[in-house]
Short mmCIF file of C-alpha atoms in Angstrom, two decimals:
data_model
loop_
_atom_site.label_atom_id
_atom_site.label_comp_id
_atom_site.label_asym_id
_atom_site.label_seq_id
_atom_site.Cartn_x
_atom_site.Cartn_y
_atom_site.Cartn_z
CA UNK A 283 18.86 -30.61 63.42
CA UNK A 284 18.44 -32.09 59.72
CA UNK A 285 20.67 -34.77 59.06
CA UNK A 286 22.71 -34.79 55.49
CA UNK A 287 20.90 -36.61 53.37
CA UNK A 288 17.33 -34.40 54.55
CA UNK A 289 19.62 -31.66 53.76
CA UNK A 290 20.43 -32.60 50.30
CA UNK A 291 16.78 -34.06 49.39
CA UNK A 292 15.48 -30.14 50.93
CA UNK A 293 17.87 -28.75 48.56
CA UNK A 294 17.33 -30.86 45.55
CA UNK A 295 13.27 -30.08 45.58
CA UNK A 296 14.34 -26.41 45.93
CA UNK A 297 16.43 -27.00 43.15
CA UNK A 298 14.00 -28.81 40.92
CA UNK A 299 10.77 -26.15 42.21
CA UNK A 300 12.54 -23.09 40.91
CA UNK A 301 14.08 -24.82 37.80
CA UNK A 302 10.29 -26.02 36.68
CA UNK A 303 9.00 -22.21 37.59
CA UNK A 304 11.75 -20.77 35.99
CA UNK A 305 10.89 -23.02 33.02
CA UNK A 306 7.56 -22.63 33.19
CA UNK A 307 7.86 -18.82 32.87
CA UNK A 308 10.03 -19.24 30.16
CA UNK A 309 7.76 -21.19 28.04
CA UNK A 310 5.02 -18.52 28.85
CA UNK A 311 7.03 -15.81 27.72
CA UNK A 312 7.83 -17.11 24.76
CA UNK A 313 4.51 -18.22 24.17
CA UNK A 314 3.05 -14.69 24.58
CA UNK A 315 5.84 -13.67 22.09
CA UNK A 316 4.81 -15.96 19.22
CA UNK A 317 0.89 -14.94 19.86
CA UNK A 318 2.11 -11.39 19.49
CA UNK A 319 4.57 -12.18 16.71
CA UNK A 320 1.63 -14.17 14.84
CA UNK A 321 -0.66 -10.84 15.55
CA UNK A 322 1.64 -8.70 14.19
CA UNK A 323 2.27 -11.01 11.00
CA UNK A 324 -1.56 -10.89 10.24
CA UNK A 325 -1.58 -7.04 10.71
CA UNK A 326 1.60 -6.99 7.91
CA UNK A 327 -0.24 -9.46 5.91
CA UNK A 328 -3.29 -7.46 6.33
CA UNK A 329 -1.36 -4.14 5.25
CA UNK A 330 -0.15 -5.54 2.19
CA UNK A 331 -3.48 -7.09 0.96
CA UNK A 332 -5.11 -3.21 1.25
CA UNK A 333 -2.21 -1.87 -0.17
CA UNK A 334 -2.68 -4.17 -3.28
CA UNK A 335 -5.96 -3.47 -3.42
CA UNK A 336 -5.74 -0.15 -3.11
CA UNK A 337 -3.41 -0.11 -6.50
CA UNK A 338 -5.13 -2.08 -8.01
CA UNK A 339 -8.10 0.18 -7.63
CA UNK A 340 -5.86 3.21 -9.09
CA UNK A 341 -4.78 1.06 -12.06
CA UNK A 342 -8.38 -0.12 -12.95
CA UNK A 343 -9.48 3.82 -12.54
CA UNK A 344 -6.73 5.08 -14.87
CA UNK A 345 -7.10 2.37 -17.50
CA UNK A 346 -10.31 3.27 -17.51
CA UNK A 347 -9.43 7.13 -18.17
CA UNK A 348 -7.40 5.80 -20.97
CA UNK A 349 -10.21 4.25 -22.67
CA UNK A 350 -12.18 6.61 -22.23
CA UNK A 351 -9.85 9.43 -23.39
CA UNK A 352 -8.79 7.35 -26.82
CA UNK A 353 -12.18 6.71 -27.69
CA UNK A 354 -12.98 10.78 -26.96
CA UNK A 355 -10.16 11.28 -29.11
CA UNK A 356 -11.03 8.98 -31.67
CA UNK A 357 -14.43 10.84 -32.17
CA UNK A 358 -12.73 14.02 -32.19
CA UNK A 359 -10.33 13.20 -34.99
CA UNK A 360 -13.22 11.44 -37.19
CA UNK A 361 -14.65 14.69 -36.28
CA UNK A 362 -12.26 17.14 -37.12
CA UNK A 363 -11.38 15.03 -40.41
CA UNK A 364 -14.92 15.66 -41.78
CA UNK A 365 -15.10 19.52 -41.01
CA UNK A 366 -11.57 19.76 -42.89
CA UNK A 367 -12.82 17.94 -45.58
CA UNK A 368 -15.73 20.13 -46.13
CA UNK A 369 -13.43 23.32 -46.11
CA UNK A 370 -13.88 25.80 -48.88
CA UNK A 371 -10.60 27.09 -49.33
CA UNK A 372 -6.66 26.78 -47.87
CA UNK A 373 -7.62 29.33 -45.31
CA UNK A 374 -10.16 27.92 -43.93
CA UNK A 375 -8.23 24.28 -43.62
CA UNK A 376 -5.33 26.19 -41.87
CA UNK A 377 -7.50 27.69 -39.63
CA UNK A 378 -9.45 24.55 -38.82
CA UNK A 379 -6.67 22.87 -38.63
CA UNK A 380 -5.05 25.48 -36.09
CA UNK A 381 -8.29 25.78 -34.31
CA UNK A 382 -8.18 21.24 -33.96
CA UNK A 383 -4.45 21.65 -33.11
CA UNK A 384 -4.95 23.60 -30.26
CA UNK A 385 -8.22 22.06 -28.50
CA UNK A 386 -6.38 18.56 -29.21
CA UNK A 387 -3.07 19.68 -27.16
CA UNK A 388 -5.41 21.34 -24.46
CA UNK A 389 -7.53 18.18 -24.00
CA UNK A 390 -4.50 15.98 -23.96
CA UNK A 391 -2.64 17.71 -21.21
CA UNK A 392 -5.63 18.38 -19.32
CA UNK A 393 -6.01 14.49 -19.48
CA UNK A 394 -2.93 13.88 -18.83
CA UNK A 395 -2.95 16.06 -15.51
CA UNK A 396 -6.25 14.22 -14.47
CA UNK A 397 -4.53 11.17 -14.98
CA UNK A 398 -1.49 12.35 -13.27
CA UNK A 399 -3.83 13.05 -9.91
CA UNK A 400 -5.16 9.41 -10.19
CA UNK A 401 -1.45 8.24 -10.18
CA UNK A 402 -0.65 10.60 -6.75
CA UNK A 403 -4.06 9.60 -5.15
CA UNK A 404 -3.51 5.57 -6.11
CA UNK A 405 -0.20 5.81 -4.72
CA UNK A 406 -1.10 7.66 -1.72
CA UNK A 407 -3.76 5.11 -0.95
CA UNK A 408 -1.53 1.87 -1.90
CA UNK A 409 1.34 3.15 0.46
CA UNK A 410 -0.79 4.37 3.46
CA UNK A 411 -1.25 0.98 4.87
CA UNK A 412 2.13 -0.04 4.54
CA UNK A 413 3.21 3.44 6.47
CA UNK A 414 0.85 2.72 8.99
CA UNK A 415 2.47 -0.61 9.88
CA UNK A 416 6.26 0.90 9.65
CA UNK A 417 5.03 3.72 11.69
CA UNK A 418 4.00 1.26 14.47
CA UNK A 419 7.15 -0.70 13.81
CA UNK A 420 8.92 2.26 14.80
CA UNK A 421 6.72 2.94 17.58
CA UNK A 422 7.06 -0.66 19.30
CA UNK A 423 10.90 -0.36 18.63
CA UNK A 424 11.16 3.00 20.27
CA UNK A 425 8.80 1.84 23.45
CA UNK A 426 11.17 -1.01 23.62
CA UNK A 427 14.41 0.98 24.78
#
């Protein structure tokens, strides 16, 4: 039969052997948890970085509509300034200047609908990594219930 103080000392190293395990398994969990909350910081951090690239892609692309557009436009002023100025008569500048009117408004809003699409499509592209990481946000959350 174990005496008292074998009694105590048996219980004491029970004590102590499940306290450092269930230490031990704590520190592991939470150690697993910060590797998987660093991993899914980097995949954020990584989401944002495409997204900004991704508008600043679509910015660069429509500036570079823009240019190109004024300096179409440009030309086609200069252009239409020199055919009115070589008009023969009234008629003729109204209906050169009718005839400019009309194929300036028709190139504008077709640039401005091609620009418009650049706009959508930048968008689309900046947001789609950020939805991707939300969506498996939402995902881990839901899993987790």
């Amino acid at each position: 039969m174990a005496t008292g103080p074998e009694t105590l000392k048996s219980t004491v190293e029970q004590f102590t052997t499940a306290g450092n395990k269930a230490f031990k398994d704590q520190v592991e969990k939470s150690m697993a948890a910060m590797g998987e909350l660093n991993t899914h910081s980097k995949k954020n951090l990584e989401a944002v970085v495409a997204s900004v690239t991704a508008a600043t892609k679509g910015v660069e692309t429509l500036g570079a509509q823009a240019v190109a557009y004024s300096k179409s436009s440009m030309e086609a002023n200069v252009a239409a300034a020199k055919t009115l100025a070589s008009a023969k008569s009234v008629q003729e500048v109204v209906e050169l200047q009718t005839a400019f009117a009309k194929s300036a408004f028709e190139t504008y809003m077709a640039e401005m609908n091609k620009m418009t699409e650049t706009v959508a499509a930048s968008l689309k592209d900046s947001m789609s990594p950020i939805n991707e990481r939300v969506t498996a946000f939402v995902e881990r959350v839901q899993a987790a219930r």
